[in-house]
Amino acid sequence: MYRDPDVILDYIETLIEDDKQYYILLDEVQMLNDFEEVLNSLLHISNVDIYVTGSNSKFLSKDVITEFRGRGDEIHVFPLTFKEFMQVYDGDMYRGFADYIVYGGLPLISTMKTETQKVNYLTNLFNETYLKDIIERNHIEKTQELENLINVLASAIGSLTNPPKIQATFKSSIGSAISINTIRQYIECLEDAFIISKAQRYNVKGRKYIGTPLKYYFEDIGLRNARLGFRQVEETHLMENIIYNELRYRGYSVDVGVVEKREMSENGKQIRKALEIDFVANLGSQRYYIQSALSMPTPEKQIQEKNFAHKRCRFF
C-alpha cells in the first residue's frame, strides 16, 4: 500500500498537523516507487527533516546525494569503535579487545554470547547480504572473480597494492586472466558498499600524493575475518586496521606517509631510502604522524619504528 508515492505523501501530510519540527525516517526507501519524487515533495515542507536508508543492491547513499546535491548530507554510520564496544561488553578491557579484534564492531555482535552465534552471524551477513547486494546491483556475472578479489584484499590489509599487483596474484596463484579494468570496477563496487576503504600514499616532505600503490582496509574487521573463515587473525595487521577506522571515525582524512631519507651504502655511496609512516591523519590544521606497532621486542625493531620520531607523532 505504501509503495504508491501518492498514498505515502497523503499519509505523511496527515501526520504533520502544526508548525513543530518533524523527523521522517524512510527505511528501505528503494522499495517505494518514484522515491525521488516523494523526497522532492517532502523537501518543500519547511518543518521536516528527512533521513533515508536503503539496500546496497537497489541504491546507494551517493545516488541520493547526486539526486539532491546541495540539499542533503551523507551521514556515514561506522561500526562500533572499541570504546563504544566496551560500553556494553561484559568483561575487562583485555578480554574485550581479544573479542573485538576477531569479531569486530557491528552492533548486534556486542549482544551475542557464544562464538558460534558470532561466526554464523558474520558469515551469513557477508554472504547473504553484502555479497548478494553487490552482485545484484552491479549485474556481476563472474562472481567467482569477485569473491577471489575480496579474499586477496582481505589477506593483504595493511600491505601496499594496486590493480596490476592484484592481477599478477590472480595469474600466479589462481590462474585467472582477469583484466585490470575489471579489478578496478570490482574494487569500486566494494568501496561503494562500505566494505573496504583506501588510504593513499602521501609524500610528507614533497607535500604531494604519490599515486599507486596504496592500502585497503576493511570497514569492519569482523566481516573481514568472516570472509577468510577466521583463519588469518594476525593481531599486527588487524590492530593497524582498527587504528585506521578509529581515525576516520574521529573525522580525520587518513593517508599512508612516505619520507625520503638519504643514507650511506656499504660502499660509501649516498642512496635514497623511502621510509613509510603508517598513517598521516589530517583534520583542518591538525596533523598527526602515527606508527602502529603491536610490540617492539628488539633494539632493531625499536630503531626501525623510531626512525619516524616527530614531536607530533603518536605510537600505538
PDB file of C-alpha atoms in Angstrom:
ATOM      1  CA  MET A   1       0.000   0.000   0.000  1.00  0.00           C
ATOM      2  CA  TYR A   2       2.736   2.459   0.952  1.00  0.00           C
ATOM      3  CA  ARG A   3       4.732   1.753  -2.198  1.00  0.00           C
ATOM      4  CA  ASP A   4       2.440   4.158  -4.027  1.00  0.00           C
ATOM      5  CA  PRO A   5       4.047   7.651  -3.883  1.00  0.00           C
ATOM      6  CA  ASP A   6       0.694   9.456  -3.720  1.00  0.00           C
ATOM      7  CA  VAL A   7      -0.525   7.275  -0.866  1.00  0.00           C
ATOM      8  CA  ILE A   8       2.618   7.724   1.226  1.00  0.00           C
ATOM      9  CA  LEU A   9       2.627  11.505   0.686  1.00  0.00           C
ATOM     10  CA  ASP A  10      -1.014  11.808   1.689  1.00  0.00           C
ATOM     11  CA  TYR A  11      -0.376   9.700   4.780  1.00  0.00           C
ATOM     12  CA  ILE A  12       2.656  11.758   5.875  1.00  0.00           C
ATOM     13  CA  GLU A  13       0.811  15.044   5.355  1.00  0.00           C
ATOM     14  CA  THR A  14      -1.989  13.905   7.668  1.00  0.00           C
ATOM     15  CA  LEU A  15       0.595  13.431  10.453  1.00  0.00           C
ATOM     16  CA  ILE A  16       2.009  16.959  10.166  1.00  0.00           C
ATOM     17  CA  GLU A  17      -0.676  18.992  11.895  1.00  0.00           C
ATOM     18  CA  ASP A  18       1.237  22.049  13.172  1.00  0.00           C
ATOM     19  CA  ASP A  19       4.467  24.007  12.762  1.00  0.00           C
ATOM     20  CA  LYS A  20       6.507  21.912  15.196  1.00  0.00           C
ATOM     21  CA  GLN A  21       9.663  20.173  13.968  1.00  0.00           C
ATOM     22  CA  TYR A  22       9.065  16.706  12.486  1.00  0.00           C
ATOM     23  CA  TYR A  23      11.565  13.974  11.647  1.00  0.00           C
ATOM     24  CA  ILE A  24      10.758  11.451   8.930  1.00  0.00           C
ATOM     25  CA  LEU A  25      12.773   8.226   8.698  1.00  0.00           C
ATOM     26  CA  LEU A  26      12.314   6.273   5.470  1.00  0.00           C
ATOM     27  CA  ASP A  27      13.933   2.849   5.669  1.00  0.00           C
ATOM     28  CA  GLU A  28      14.449   0.739   2.528  1.00  0.00           C
ATOM     29  CA  VAL A  29      13.238   3.718   0.513  1.00  0.00           C
ATOM     30  CA  GLN A  30      14.149   1.965  -2.745  1.00  0.00           C
ATOM     31  CA  MET A  31      11.012  -0.153  -2.274  1.00  0.00           C
ATOM     32  CA  LEU A  32       8.915   2.986  -2.791  1.00  0.00           C
ATOM     33  CA  ASN A  33       8.005   3.705  -6.400  1.00  0.00           C
ATOM     34  CA  ASP A  34       9.413   7.031  -7.671  1.00  0.00           C
ATOM     35  CA  PHE A  35      11.051   7.690  -4.295  1.00  0.00           C
ATOM     36  CA  GLU A  36      12.904  10.673  -5.789  1.00  0.00           C
ATOM     37  CA  GLU A  37       9.597  12.478  -6.366  1.00  0.00           C
ATOM     38  CA  VAL A  38       8.470  11.704  -2.816  1.00  0.00           C
ATOM     39  CA  LEU A  39      11.687  13.118  -1.351  1.00  0.00           C
ATOM     40  CA  ASN A  40      11.417  16.214  -3.552  1.00  0.00           C
ATOM     41  CA  SER A  41       7.892  16.830  -2.292  1.00  0.00           C
ATOM     42  CA  LEU A  42       8.912  16.381   1.351  1.00  0.00           C
ATOM     43  CA  LEU A  43      11.818  18.793   0.918  1.00  0.00           C
ATOM     44  CA  HIS A  44       9.303  21.607   0.352  1.00  0.00           C
ATOM     45  CA  ILE A  45       7.888  21.171   3.864  1.00  0.00           C
ATOM     46  CA  SER A  46       9.853  23.644   5.992  1.00  0.00           C
ATOM     47  CA  ASN A  47       9.450  21.956   9.378  1.00  0.00           C
ATOM     48  CA  VAL A  48      10.550  18.478   8.278  1.00  0.00           C
ATOM     49  CA  ASP A  49      13.941  16.734   8.430  1.00  0.00           C
ATOM     50  CA  ILE A  50      14.204  13.589   6.307  1.00  0.00           C
ATOM     51  CA  TYR A  51      16.517  10.608   6.933  1.00  0.00           C
ATOM     52  CA  VAL A  52      16.819   7.953   4.256  1.00  0.00           C
ATOM     53  CA  THR A  53      18.341   4.455   4.288  1.00  0.00           C
ATOM     54  CA  GLY A  54      18.262   1.640   1.794  1.00  0.00           C
ATOM     55  CA  SER A  55      19.784  -1.565   0.500  1.00  0.00           C
ATOM     56  CA  ASN A  56      23.022  -1.509  -1.492  1.00  0.00           C
ATOM     57  CA  SER A  57      21.510  -3.669  -4.218  1.00  0.00           C
ATOM     58  CA  LYS A  58      18.908  -1.053  -5.141  1.00  0.00           C
ATOM     59  CA  PHE A  59      20.558   2.281  -4.497  1.00  0.00           C
ATOM     60  CA  LEU A  60      23.449   3.839  -2.659  1.00  0.00           C
ATOM     61  CA  SER A  61      23.704   6.909  -0.472  1.00  0.00           C
ATOM     62  CA  LYS A  62      25.713   8.560  -3.241  1.00  0.00           C
ATOM     63  CA  ASP A  63      22.702   8.145  -5.556  1.00  0.00           C
ATOM     64  CA  VAL A  64      20.609  10.245  -3.195  1.00  0.00           C
ATOM     65  CA  ILE A  65      23.406  12.804  -2.769  1.00  0.00           C
ATOM     66  CA  THR A  66      23.703  13.085  -6.563  1.00  0.00           C
ATOM     67  CA  GLU A  67      19.963  13.494  -6.986  1.00  0.00           C
ATOM     68  CA  PHE A  68      19.685  16.091  -4.208  1.00  0.00           C
ATOM     69  CA  ARG A  69      23.060  17.802  -4.449  1.00  0.00           C
ATOM     70  CA  GLY A  70      23.189  20.846  -2.171  1.00  0.00           C
ATOM     71  CA  ARG A  71      20.015  19.823  -0.344  1.00  0.00           C
ATOM     72  CA  GLY A  72      21.248  16.888   1.681  1.00  0.00           C
ATOM     73  CA  ASP A  73      24.187  15.429   3.576  1.00  0.00           C
ATOM     74  CA  GLU A  74      25.537  11.911   3.854  1.00  0.00           C
ATOM     75  CA  ILE A  75      25.981  10.555   7.381  1.00  0.00           C
ATOM     76  CA  HIS A  76      28.446   7.689   7.408  1.00  0.00           C
ATOM     77  CA  VAL A  77      27.467   5.340  10.242  1.00  0.00           C
ATOM     78  CA  PHE A  78      30.543   3.355  11.244  1.00  0.00           C
ATOM     79  CA  PRO A  79      30.611   0.088  13.186  1.00  0.00           C
ATOM     80  CA  LEU A  80      31.196   0.473  16.919  1.00  0.00           C
ATOM     81  CA  THR A  81      34.611   1.761  17.945  1.00  0.00           C
ATOM     82  CA  PHE A  82      36.428  -0.205  20.637  1.00  0.00           C
ATOM     83  CA  LYS A  83      35.413   2.405  23.225  1.00  0.00           C
ATOM     84  CA  GLU A  84      31.735   2.095  22.227  1.00  0.00           C
ATOM     85  CA  PHE A  85      32.019  -1.684  22.159  1.00  0.00           C
ATOM     86  CA  MET A  86      33.361  -1.719  25.735  1.00  0.00           C
ATOM     87  CA  GLN A  87      30.381   0.312  26.971  1.00  0.00           C
ATOM     88  CA  VAL A  88      28.185  -2.765  26.507  1.00  0.00           C
ATOM     89  CA  TYR A  89      30.779  -5.541  26.795  1.00  0.00           C
ATOM     90  CA  ASP A  90      30.552  -7.783  29.859  1.00  0.00           C
ATOM     91  CA  GLY A  91      34.214  -8.241  30.711  1.00  0.00           C
ATOM     92  CA  ASP A  92      37.521  -6.450  31.161  1.00  0.00           C
ATOM     93  CA  MET A  93      39.372  -4.413  28.536  1.00  0.00           C
ATOM     94  CA  TYR A  94      41.801  -7.196  27.597  1.00  0.00           C
ATOM     95  CA  ARG A  95      39.129  -9.818  27.006  1.00  0.00           C
ATOM     96  CA  GLY A  96      37.107  -7.170  25.180  1.00  0.00           C
ATOM     97  CA  PHE A  97      39.918  -6.334  22.781  1.00  0.00           C
ATOM     98  CA  ALA A  98      40.534 -10.042  22.150  1.00  0.00           C
ATOM     99  CA  ASP A  99      36.867 -10.341  21.096  1.00  0.00           C
ATOM    100  CA  TYR A 100      36.832  -7.069  19.175  1.00  0.00           C
ATOM    101  CA  ILE A 101      39.892  -7.915  17.085  1.00  0.00           C
ATOM    102  CA  VAL A 102      38.226 -11.153  15.956  1.00  0.00           C
ATOM    103  CA  TYR A 103      34.521 -10.299  15.661  1.00  0.00           C
ATOM    104  CA  GLY A 104      34.603  -6.543  15.026  1.00  0.00           C
ATOM    105  CA  GLY A 105      32.142  -3.841  15.961  1.00  0.00           C
ATOM    106  CA  LEU A 106      28.805  -4.478  14.270  1.00  0.00           C
ATOM    107  CA  PRO A 107      26.269  -3.592  16.994  1.00  0.00           C
ATOM    108  CA  LEU A 108      24.483  -6.949  17.106  1.00  0.00           C
ATOM    109  CA  ILE A 109      27.778  -8.726  17.790  1.00  0.00           C
ATOM    110  CA  SER A 110      28.031  -6.998  21.172  1.00  0.00           C
ATOM    111  CA  THR A 111      24.796  -8.709  22.287  1.00  0.00           C
ATOM    112  CA  MET A 112      25.854 -12.251  21.331  1.00  0.00           C
ATOM    113  CA  LYS A 113      27.241 -14.580  23.980  1.00  0.00           C
ATOM    114  CA  THR A 114      28.709 -17.527  22.071  1.00  0.00           C
ATOM    115  CA  GLU A 115      31.383 -17.771  19.393  1.00  0.00           C
ATOM    116  CA  THR A 116      29.070 -19.908  17.262  1.00  0.00           C
ATOM    117  CA  GLN A 117      26.464 -17.140  17.194  1.00  0.00           C
ATOM    118  CA  LYS A 118      29.043 -14.547  16.179  1.00  0.00           C
ATOM    119  CA  VAL A 119      30.677 -16.689  13.492  1.00  0.00           C
ATOM    120  CA  ASN A 120      27.354 -17.659  11.917  1.00  0.00           C
ATOM    121  CA  TYR A 121      26.019 -14.095  12.009  1.00  0.00           C
ATOM    122  CA  LEU A 122      29.066 -12.511  10.364  1.00  0.00           C
ATOM    123  CA  THR A 123      29.482 -15.286   7.776  1.00  0.00           C
ATOM    124  CA  ASN A 124      25.822 -15.207   6.744  1.00  0.00           C
ATOM    125  CA  LEU A 125      25.709 -11.398   6.736  1.00  0.00           C
ATOM    126  CA  PHE A 126      28.664 -11.165   4.369  1.00  0.00           C
ATOM    127  CA  ASN A 127      27.466 -13.888   2.005  1.00  0.00           C
ATOM    128  CA  GLU A 128      23.719 -13.384   2.086  1.00  0.00           C
ATOM    129  CA  THR A 129      23.538  -9.582   2.280  1.00  0.00           C
ATOM    130  CA  TYR A 130      26.719  -7.787   1.247  1.00  0.00           C
ATOM    131  CA  LEU A 131      27.871 -10.143  -1.499  1.00  0.00           C
ATOM    132  CA  LYS A 132      24.422 -10.716  -2.997  1.00  0.00           C
ATOM    133  CA  ASP A 133      23.653  -6.988  -2.955  1.00  0.00           C
ATOM    134  CA  ILE A 134      26.867  -6.150  -4.817  1.00  0.00           C
ATOM    135  CA  ILE A 135      26.295  -8.852  -7.420  1.00  0.00           C
ATOM    136  CA  GLU A 136      22.664  -7.868  -7.982  1.00  0.00           C
ATOM    137  CA  ARG A 137      23.249  -4.117  -8.126  1.00  0.00           C
ATOM    138  CA  ASN A 138      26.226  -4.277 -10.483  1.00  0.00           C
ATOM    139  CA  HIS A 139      24.983  -7.192 -12.602  1.00  0.00           C
ATOM    140  CA  ILE A 140      28.186  -9.136 -11.977  1.00  0.00           C
ATOM    141  CA  GLU A 141      28.302 -12.428 -13.867  1.00  0.00           C
ATOM    142  CA  LYS A 142      31.778 -13.672 -12.967  1.00  0.00           C
ATOM    143  CA  THR A 143      31.002 -13.941  -9.284  1.00  0.00           C
ATOM    144  CA  GLN A 144      33.955 -16.203  -8.501  1.00  0.00           C
ATOM    145  CA  GLU A 145      36.369 -13.499  -9.667  1.00  0.00           C
ATOM    146  CA  LEU A 146      34.706 -11.032  -7.310  1.00  0.00           C
ATOM    147  CA  GLU A 147      34.968 -13.477  -4.414  1.00  0.00           C
ATOM    148  CA  ASN A 148      38.610 -14.183  -5.203  1.00  0.00           C
ATOM    149  CA  LEU A 149      39.334 -10.442  -5.247  1.00  0.00           C
ATOM    150  CA  ILE A 150      37.710  -9.998  -1.821  1.00  0.00           C
ATOM    151  CA  ASN A 151      39.894 -12.807  -0.477  1.00  0.00           C
ATOM    152  CA  VAL A 152      43.049 -11.204  -1.911  1.00  0.00           C
ATOM    153  CA  LEU A 153      42.216  -7.806  -0.373  1.00  0.00           C
ATOM    154  CA  ALA A 154      41.246  -9.374   2.958  1.00  0.00           C
ATOM    155  CA  SER A 155      44.546 -11.249   3.108  1.00  0.00           C
ATOM    156  CA  ALA A 156      46.546  -8.109   2.300  1.00  0.00           C
ATOM    157  CA  ILE A 157      45.196  -5.454   4.697  1.00  0.00           C
ATOM    158  CA  GLY A 158      47.969  -3.053   5.609  1.00  0.00           C
ATOM    159  CA  SER A 159      50.029  -4.011   2.542  1.00  0.00           C
ATOM    160  CA  LEU A 160      50.719  -1.789  -0.444  1.00  0.00           C
ATOM    161  CA  THR A 161      48.949  -2.978  -3.541  1.00  0.00           C
ATOM    162  CA  ASN A 162      47.280  -1.869  -6.782  1.00  0.00           C
ATOM    163  CA  PRO A 163      45.325  -3.456  -9.663  1.00  0.00           C
ATOM    164  CA  PRO A 164      48.457  -4.611 -11.588  1.00  0.00           C
ATOM    165  CA  LYS A 165      49.801  -6.338  -8.448  1.00  0.00           C
ATOM    166  CA  ILE A 166      46.424  -7.946  -7.822  1.00  0.00           C
ATOM    167  CA  GLN A 167      46.266  -9.062 -11.454  1.00  0.00           C
ATOM    168  CA  ALA A 168      49.681 -10.703 -11.047  1.00  0.00           C
ATOM    169  CA  THR A 169      48.404 -12.520  -7.951  1.00  0.00           C
ATOM    170  CA  PHE A 170      45.378 -13.771  -9.872  1.00  0.00           C
ATOM    171  CA  LYS A 171      47.611 -15.045 -12.665  1.00  0.00           C
ATOM    172  CA  SER A 172      50.213 -16.758 -10.459  1.00  0.00           C
ATOM    173  CA  SER A 173      48.027 -18.120  -7.663  1.00  0.00           C
ATOM    174  CA  ILE A 174      44.642 -18.707  -9.279  1.00  0.00           C
ATOM    175  CA  GLY A 175      45.493 -18.978 -12.965  1.00  0.00           C
ATOM    176  CA  SER A 176      42.941 -16.298 -13.814  1.00  0.00           C
ATOM    177  CA  ALA A 177      43.180 -13.867 -16.750  1.00  0.00           C
ATOM    178  CA  ILE A 178      41.087 -11.166 -15.064  1.00  0.00           C
ATOM    179  CA  SER A 179      41.653  -7.714 -16.572  1.00  0.00           C
ATOM    180  CA  ILE A 180      42.941  -4.671 -14.688  1.00  0.00           C
ATOM    181  CA  ASN A 181      39.767  -2.742 -15.582  1.00  0.00           C
ATOM    182  CA  THR A 182      37.606  -5.478 -14.065  1.00  0.00           C
ATOM    183  CA  ILE A 183      39.683  -5.374 -10.877  1.00  0.00           C
ATOM    184  CA  ARG A 184      39.253  -1.596 -10.689  1.00  0.00           C
ATOM    185  CA  GLN A 185      35.489  -1.911 -11.195  1.00  0.00           C
ATOM    186  CA  TYR A 186      35.145  -4.595  -8.528  1.00  0.00           C
ATOM    187  CA  ILE A 187      37.191  -2.556  -6.019  1.00  0.00           C
ATOM    188  CA  GLU A 188      34.931   0.439  -6.672  1.00  0.00           C
ATOM    189  CA  CYS A 189      31.887  -1.772  -6.017  1.00  0.00           C
ATOM    190  CA  LEU A 190      33.357  -2.863  -2.669  1.00  0.00           C
ATOM    191  CA  GLU A 191      34.092   0.748  -1.717  1.00  0.00           C
ATOM    192  CA  ASP A 192      30.581   1.862  -2.661  1.00  0.00           C
ATOM    193  CA  ALA A 193      29.126  -0.891  -0.460  1.00  0.00           C
ATOM    194  CA  PHE A 194      31.255   0.269   2.523  1.00  0.00           C
ATOM    195  CA  ILE A 195      33.177  -2.995   2.724  1.00  0.00           C
ATOM    196  CA  ILE A 196      36.633  -1.518   2.120  1.00  0.00           C
ATOM    197  CA  SER A 197      38.230   1.905   2.206  1.00  0.00           C
ATOM    198  CA  LYS A 198      41.549   3.070   0.753  1.00  0.00           C
ATOM    199  CA  ALA A 199      44.482   5.052   2.132  1.00  0.00           C
ATOM    200  CA  GLN A 200      46.585   6.806  -0.496  1.00  0.00           C
ATOM    201  CA  ARG A 201      50.341   7.430  -0.280  1.00  0.00           C
ATOM    202  CA  TYR A 202      51.459  10.950   0.590  1.00  0.00           C
ATOM    203  CA  ASN A 203      54.987  12.350   0.280  1.00  0.00           C
ATOM    204  CA  VAL A 204      55.422  14.221   3.559  1.00  0.00           C
ATOM    205  CA  LYS A 205      58.381  16.379   2.514  1.00  0.00           C
ATOM    206  CA  GLY A 206      57.212  16.950  -1.054  1.00  0.00           C
ATOM    207  CA  ARG A 207      53.639  17.570   0.122  1.00  0.00           C
ATOM    208  CA  LYS A 208      52.041  15.680  -2.733  1.00  0.00           C
ATOM    209  CA  TYR A 209      50.231  12.431  -3.388  1.00  0.00           C
ATOM    210  CA  ILE A 210      52.307   9.716  -4.997  1.00  0.00           C
ATOM    211  CA  GLY A 211      49.556   7.584  -6.525  1.00  0.00           C
ATOM    212  CA  THR A 212      49.665   3.808  -6.528  1.00  0.00           C
ATOM    213  CA  PRO A 213      50.360   1.510  -4.820  1.00  0.00           C
ATOM    214  CA  LEU A 214      48.040   2.210  -1.885  1.00  0.00           C
ATOM    215  CA  LYS A 215      46.474   0.351   1.018  1.00  0.00           C
ATOM    216  CA  TYR A 216      42.988  -1.032   1.553  1.00  0.00           C
ATOM    217  CA  TYR A 217      41.347  -1.580   4.925  1.00  0.00           C
ATOM    218  CA  PHE A 218      38.049  -3.202   5.877  1.00  0.00           C
ATOM    219  CA  GLU A 219      35.288  -1.062   7.387  1.00  0.00           C
ATOM    220  CA  ASP A 220      34.606  -3.866   9.871  1.00  0.00           C
ATOM    221  CA  ILE A 221      37.306  -6.360  10.783  1.00  0.00           C
ATOM    222  CA  GLY A 222      34.731  -8.924  11.878  1.00  0.00           C
ATOM    223  CA  LEU A 223      33.375  -9.112   8.326  1.00  0.00           C
ATOM    224  CA  ARG A 224      36.957  -9.322   7.034  1.00  0.00           C
ATOM    225  CA  ASN A 225      37.748 -12.233   9.342  1.00  0.00           C
ATOM    226  CA  ALA A 226      34.490 -13.982   8.483  1.00  0.00           C
ATOM    227  CA  ARG A 227      35.312 -13.748   4.780  1.00  0.00           C
ATOM    228  CA  LEU A 228      38.560 -15.653   5.440  1.00  0.00           C
ATOM    229  CA  GLY A 229      36.889 -18.192   7.714  1.00  0.00           C
ATOM    230  CA  PHE A 230      38.656 -16.683  10.758  1.00  0.00           C
ATOM    231  CA  ARG A 231      41.878 -18.320   9.551  1.00  0.00           C
ATOM    232  CA  GLN A 232      44.096 -15.213   9.278  1.00  0.00           C
ATOM    233  CA  VAL A 233      43.665 -13.315  12.537  1.00  0.00           C
ATOM    234  CA  GLU A 234      47.039 -11.545  12.654  1.00  0.00           C
ATOM    235  CA  GLU A 235      46.954  -9.050  15.512  1.00  0.00           C
ATOM    236  CA  THR A 236      49.561  -6.722  13.965  1.00  0.00           C
ATOM    237  CA  HIS A 237      47.611  -6.075  10.760  1.00  0.00           C
ATOM    238  CA  LEU A 238      44.216  -6.070  12.439  1.00  0.00           C
ATOM    239  CA  MET A 239      45.348  -3.514  15.027  1.00  0.00           C
ATOM    240  CA  GLU A 240      46.507  -1.303  12.146  1.00  0.00           C
ATOM    241  CA  ASN A 241      43.069  -1.665  10.547  1.00  0.00           C
ATOM    242  CA  ILE A 242      41.398  -0.758  13.867  1.00  0.00           C
ATOM    243  CA  ILE A 243      43.531   2.393  14.214  1.00  0.00           C
ATOM    244  CA  TYR A 244      42.695   3.405  10.641  1.00  0.00           C
ATOM    245  CA  ASN A 245      38.955   3.004  11.323  1.00  0.00           C
ATOM    246  CA  GLU A 246      39.236   4.880  14.637  1.00  0.00           C
ATOM    247  CA  LEU A 247      40.908   7.855  12.938  1.00  0.00           C
ATOM    248  CA  ARG A 248      38.233   8.024  10.251  1.00  0.00           C
ATOM    249  CA  TYR A 249      35.511   7.756  12.920  1.00  0.00           C
ATOM    250  CA  ARG A 250      37.066  10.809  14.612  1.00  0.00           C
ATOM    251  CA  GLY A 251      36.793  12.758  11.372  1.00  0.00           C
ATOM    252  CA  TYR A 252      40.367  12.580  10.099  1.00  0.00           C
ATOM    253  CA  SER A 253      41.324  12.018   6.487  1.00  0.00           C
ATOM    254  CA  VAL A 254      43.962   9.281   6.552  1.00  0.00           C
ATOM    255  CA  ASP A 255      46.893   8.696   4.201  1.00  0.00           C
ATOM    256  CA  VAL A 256      49.970   6.487   4.176  1.00  0.00           C
ATOM    257  CA  GLY A 257      53.029   8.695   4.673  1.00  0.00           C
ATOM    258  CA  VAL A 258      56.296   8.398   2.766  1.00  0.00           C
ATOM    259  CA  VAL A 259      59.525  10.150   3.776  1.00  0.00           C
ATOM    260  CA  GLU A 260      62.634  10.020   1.590  1.00  0.00           C
ATOM    261  CA  LYS A 261      65.860   9.749   3.551  1.00  0.00           C
ATOM    262  CA  ARG A 262      69.460   9.855   2.340  1.00  0.00           C
ATOM    263  CA  GLU A 263      71.773   7.171   3.698  1.00  0.00           C
ATOM    264  CA  MET A 264      75.287   5.909   3.035  1.00  0.00           C
ATOM    265  CA  SER A 265      75.512   2.498   1.421  1.00  0.00           C
ATOM    266  CA  GLU A 266      78.116  -0.126   2.345  1.00  0.00           C
ATOM    267  CA  ASN A 267      80.380   1.055  -0.480  1.00  0.00           C
ATOM    268  CA  GLY A 268      80.211   4.656   0.722  1.00  0.00           C
ATOM    269  CA  LYS A 269      77.756   5.950  -1.838  1.00  0.00           C
ATOM    270  CA  GLN A 270      74.800   8.100  -0.882  1.00  0.00           C
ATOM    271  CA  ILE A 271      71.456   6.444  -1.608  1.00  0.00           C
ATOM    272  CA  ARG A 272      67.807   7.416  -1.207  1.00  0.00           C
ATOM    273  CA  LYS A 273      65.651   5.331   1.025  1.00  0.00           C
ATOM    274  CA  ALA A 274      61.865   5.661   1.278  1.00  0.00           C
ATOM    275  CA  LEU A 275      60.559   5.220   4.810  1.00  0.00           C
ATOM    276  CA  GLU A 276      56.865   4.586   5.405  1.00  0.00           C
ATOM    277  CA  ILE A 277      54.729   6.232   8.060  1.00  0.00           C
ATOM    278  CA  ASP A 278      51.730   4.031   8.759  1.00  0.00           C
ATOM    279  CA  PHE A 279      49.267   6.933   8.884  1.00  0.00           C
ATOM    280  CA  VAL A 280      49.212  10.660   8.267  1.00  0.00           C
ATOM    281  CA  ALA A 281      45.967  11.913   9.841  1.00  0.00           C
ATOM    282  CA  ASN A 282      44.622  15.358   8.916  1.00  0.00           C
ATOM    283  CA  LEU A 283      41.726  17.348  10.325  1.00  0.00           C
ATOM    284  CA  GLY A 284      41.787  21.026   9.437  1.00  0.00           C
ATOM    285  CA  SER A 285      45.032  22.467  10.834  1.00  0.00           C
ATOM    286  CA  GLN A 286      45.708  19.313  12.872  1.00  0.00           C
ATOM    287  CA  ARG A 287      48.155  16.747  11.523  1.00  0.00           C
ATOM    288  CA  TYR A 288      49.458  13.623  13.231  1.00  0.00           C
ATOM    289  CA  TYR A 289      52.051  11.094  12.088  1.00  0.00           C
ATOM    290  CA  ILE A 290      51.207   7.689  13.509  1.00  0.00           C
ATOM    291  CA  GLN A 291      53.122   4.416  13.738  1.00  0.00           C
ATOM    292  CA  SER A 292      51.305   1.197  14.590  1.00  0.00           C
ATOM    293  CA  ALA A 293      53.415  -1.424  16.365  1.00  0.00           C
ATOM    294  CA  LEU A 294      51.974  -4.320  18.357  1.00  0.00           C
ATOM    295  CA  SER A 295      55.324  -4.769  20.076  1.00  0.00           C
ATOM    296  CA  MET A 296      58.959  -3.643  19.824  1.00  0.00           C
ATOM    297  CA  PRO A 297      60.786  -6.664  21.256  1.00  0.00           C
ATOM    298  CA  THR A 298      64.266  -5.962  19.895  1.00  0.00           C
ATOM    299  CA  PRO A 299      66.545  -2.908  19.713  1.00  0.00           C
ATOM    300  CA  GLU A 300      66.497  -3.208  15.912  1.00  0.00           C
ATOM    301  CA  LYS A 301      62.699  -3.037  15.858  1.00  0.00           C
ATOM    302  CA  GLN A 302      62.747  -0.014  18.168  1.00  0.00           C
ATOM    303  CA  ILE A 303      65.207   1.791  15.904  1.00  0.00           C
ATOM    304  CA  GLN A 304      63.121   0.929  12.842  1.00  0.00           C
ATOM    305  CA  GLU A 305      59.932   2.344  14.339  1.00  0.00           C
ATOM    306  CA  LYS A 306      61.576   5.388  15.930  1.00  0.00           C
ATOM    307  CA  ASN A 307      63.095   6.448  12.612  1.00  0.00           C
ATOM    308  CA  PHE A 308      59.793   8.280  12.225  1.00  0.00           C
ATOM    309  CA  ALA A 309      60.052  10.142  15.535  1.00  0.00           C
ATOM    310  CA  HIS A 310      58.464  13.575  15.372  1.00  0.00           C
ATOM    311  CA  LYS A 311      57.266  15.983  18.026  1.00  0.00           C
ATOM    312  CA  ARG A 312      53.680  15.273  16.999  1.00  0.00           C
ATOM    313  CA  CYS A 313      53.985  11.527  16.332  1.00  0.00           C
ATOM    314  CA  ARG A 314      51.748   9.056  18.106  1.00  0.00           C
ATOM    315  CA  PHE A 315      52.643   5.393  18.698  1.00  0.00           C
ATOM    316  CA  PHE A 316      50.014   2.673  19.157  1.00  0.00           C
TER     317      PHE A 316
END
